[in-house]
PDB file of C-alpha atoms in Angstrom:
ATOM      1  CA  MET O  18      76.664 -82.132-120.619  1.00 91.00           C
ATOM      2  CA  ILE O  19      77.658 -78.941-118.866  1.00 96.00           C
ATOM      3  CA  THR O  20      76.563 -77.592-115.524  1.00 97.00           C
ATOM      4  CA  LEU O  21      75.243 -74.148-114.670  1.00 98.00           C
ATOM      5  CA  ALA O  22      78.523 -73.316-112.923  1.00 98.00           C
ATOM      6  CA  GLN O  23      80.493 -74.299-116.032  1.00 97.00           C
ATOM      7  CA  LEU O  24      78.240 -72.261-118.316  1.00 97.00           C
ATOM      8  CA  LEU O  25      78.681 -69.184-116.125  1.00 97.00           C
ATOM      9  CA  LYS O  26      82.473 -69.616-116.251  1.00 97.00           C
ATOM     10  CA  ILE O  27      82.312 -69.926-120.032  1.00 96.00           C
ATOM     11  CA  MET O  28      80.001 -66.893-120.328  1.00 96.00           C
ATOM     12  CA  PRO O  29      80.825 -64.681-117.339  1.00 96.00           C
ATOM     13  CA  ALA O  30      78.778 -61.799-118.761  1.00 96.00           C
ATOM     14  CA  ALA O  31      75.620 -63.943-118.812  1.00 96.00           C
ATOM     15  CA  SER O  32      73.155 -63.525-115.989  1.00 96.00           C
ATOM     16  CA  SER O  33      72.597 -66.619-113.897  1.00 96.00           C
ATOM     17  CA  THR O  34      68.876 -66.389-114.635  1.00 97.00           C
ATOM     18  CA  ARG O  35      69.400 -66.444-118.414  1.00 96.00           C
ATOM     19  CA  ALA O  36      72.013 -69.187-118.123  1.00 97.00           C
ATOM     20  CA  GLU O  37      69.645 -71.328-116.068  1.00 98.00           C
ATOM     21  CA  ILE O  38      66.881 -70.870-118.663  1.00 97.00           C
ATOM     22  CA  PHE O  39      69.067 -71.816-121.636  1.00 98.00           C
ATOM     23  CA  LEU O  40      71.155 -74.571-120.019  1.00 98.00           C
ATOM     24  CA  PRO O  41      68.767 -77.485-120.696  1.00 98.00           C
ATOM     25  CA  TYR O  42      68.374 -76.394-124.323  1.00 98.00           C
ATOM     26  CA  LEU O  43      72.126 -76.092-124.825  1.00 98.00           C
ATOM     27  CA  ASN O  44      72.671 -79.526-123.301  1.00 98.00           C
ATOM     28  CA  ALA O  45      69.890 -81.017-125.449  1.00 98.00           C
ATOM     29  CA  ALA O  46      71.381 -79.515-128.616  1.00 98.00           C
ATOM     30  CA  MET O  47      74.834 -80.817-127.743  1.00 98.00           C
ATOM     31  CA  ASP O  48      73.375 -84.266-127.165  1.00 98.00           C
ATOM     32  CA  GLU O  49      71.272 -84.270-130.336  1.00 98.00           C
ATOM     33  CA  PHE O  50      74.068 -83.102-132.616  1.00 98.00           C
ATOM     34  CA  GLU O  51      76.823 -85.155-130.940  1.00 98.00           C
ATOM     35  CA  ILE O  52      78.753 -82.160-129.685  1.00 98.00           C
ATOM     36  CA  ASP O  53      80.491 -84.479-127.293  1.00 95.00           C
ATOM     37  CA  THR O  54      84.174 -83.596-127.265  1.00 96.00           C
ATOM     38  CA  LYS O  55      85.725 -80.711-125.380  1.00 95.00           C
ATOM     39  CA  GLU O  56      86.831 -79.130-128.656  1.00 97.00           C
ATOM     40  CA  ARG O  57      83.367 -79.308-130.232  1.00 98.00           C
ATOM     41  CA  GLN O  58      81.711 -78.053-127.041  1.00 97.00           C
ATOM     42  CA  ALA O  59      84.165 -75.152-126.829  1.00 96.00           C
ATOM     43  CA  ALA O  60      83.504 -74.145-130.444  1.00 98.00           C
ATOM     44  CA  PHE O  61      79.714 -74.467-130.077  1.00 98.00           C
ATOM     45  CA  LEU O  62      79.513 -72.525-126.825  1.00 98.00           C
ATOM     46  CA  ALA O  63      81.915 -69.834-128.058  1.00 97.00           C
ATOM     47  CA  GLN O  64      79.719 -69.314-131.116  1.00 96.00           C
ATOM     48  CA  ILE O  65      76.569 -69.198-128.982  1.00 96.00           C
ATOM     49  CA  ALA O  66      78.201 -66.717-126.597  1.00 97.00           C
ATOM     50  CA  HIS O  67      79.309 -64.497-129.463  1.00 95.00           C
ATOM     51  CA  GLU O  68      76.081 -64.571-131.469  1.00 93.00           C
ATOM     52  CA  SER O  69      73.812 -64.074-128.456  1.00 95.00           C
ATOM     53  CA  GLY O  70      75.865 -61.493-126.565  1.00 95.00           C
ATOM     54  CA  SER O  71      76.312 -64.020-123.737  1.00 97.00           C
ATOM     55  CA  LEU O  72      72.661 -65.093-123.854  1.00 97.00           C
ATOM     56  CA  ARG O  73      71.262 -61.541-123.984  1.00 96.00           C
ATOM     57  CA  TYR O  74      69.770 -61.714-127.481  1.00 95.00           C
ATOM     58  CA  THR O  75      67.560 -64.377-129.005  1.00 92.00           C
ATOM     59  CA  ARG O  76      66.780 -62.563-132.260  1.00 89.00           C
ATOM     60  CA  GLU O  77      69.021 -61.322-135.034  1.00 85.00           C
ATOM     61  CA  ILE O  78      70.001 -57.688-134.486  1.00 84.00           C
ATOM     62  CA  ALA O  79      71.390 -56.919-137.934  1.00 83.00           C
ATOM     63  CA  ASP O  80      69.088 -56.897-140.927  1.00 82.00           C
ATOM     64  CA  GLY O  81      71.849 -57.708-143.394  1.00 80.00           C
ATOM     65  CA  SER O  82      71.805 -54.305-145.129  1.00 84.00           C
ATOM     66  CA  ALA O  83      75.365 -53.583-143.974  1.00 77.00           C
ATOM     67  CA  TYR O  84      76.658 -56.576-145.910  1.00 76.00           C
TER      68      TYR O  84
END
């Protein structure tokens, strides 16, 4: 389980409002899928940060036509 302060250090570009909204869902997902080591948490949160633009986007931006 991570705290709001930890999440904001991991994703410094995220707004505190967005981080506070998503924090319980991130913690629930980590619990459900046994993301329970520092290495697994780091990989999961790095991927979330990258794919969401630090919690800015919740929908896919690309339509796949560039691939």
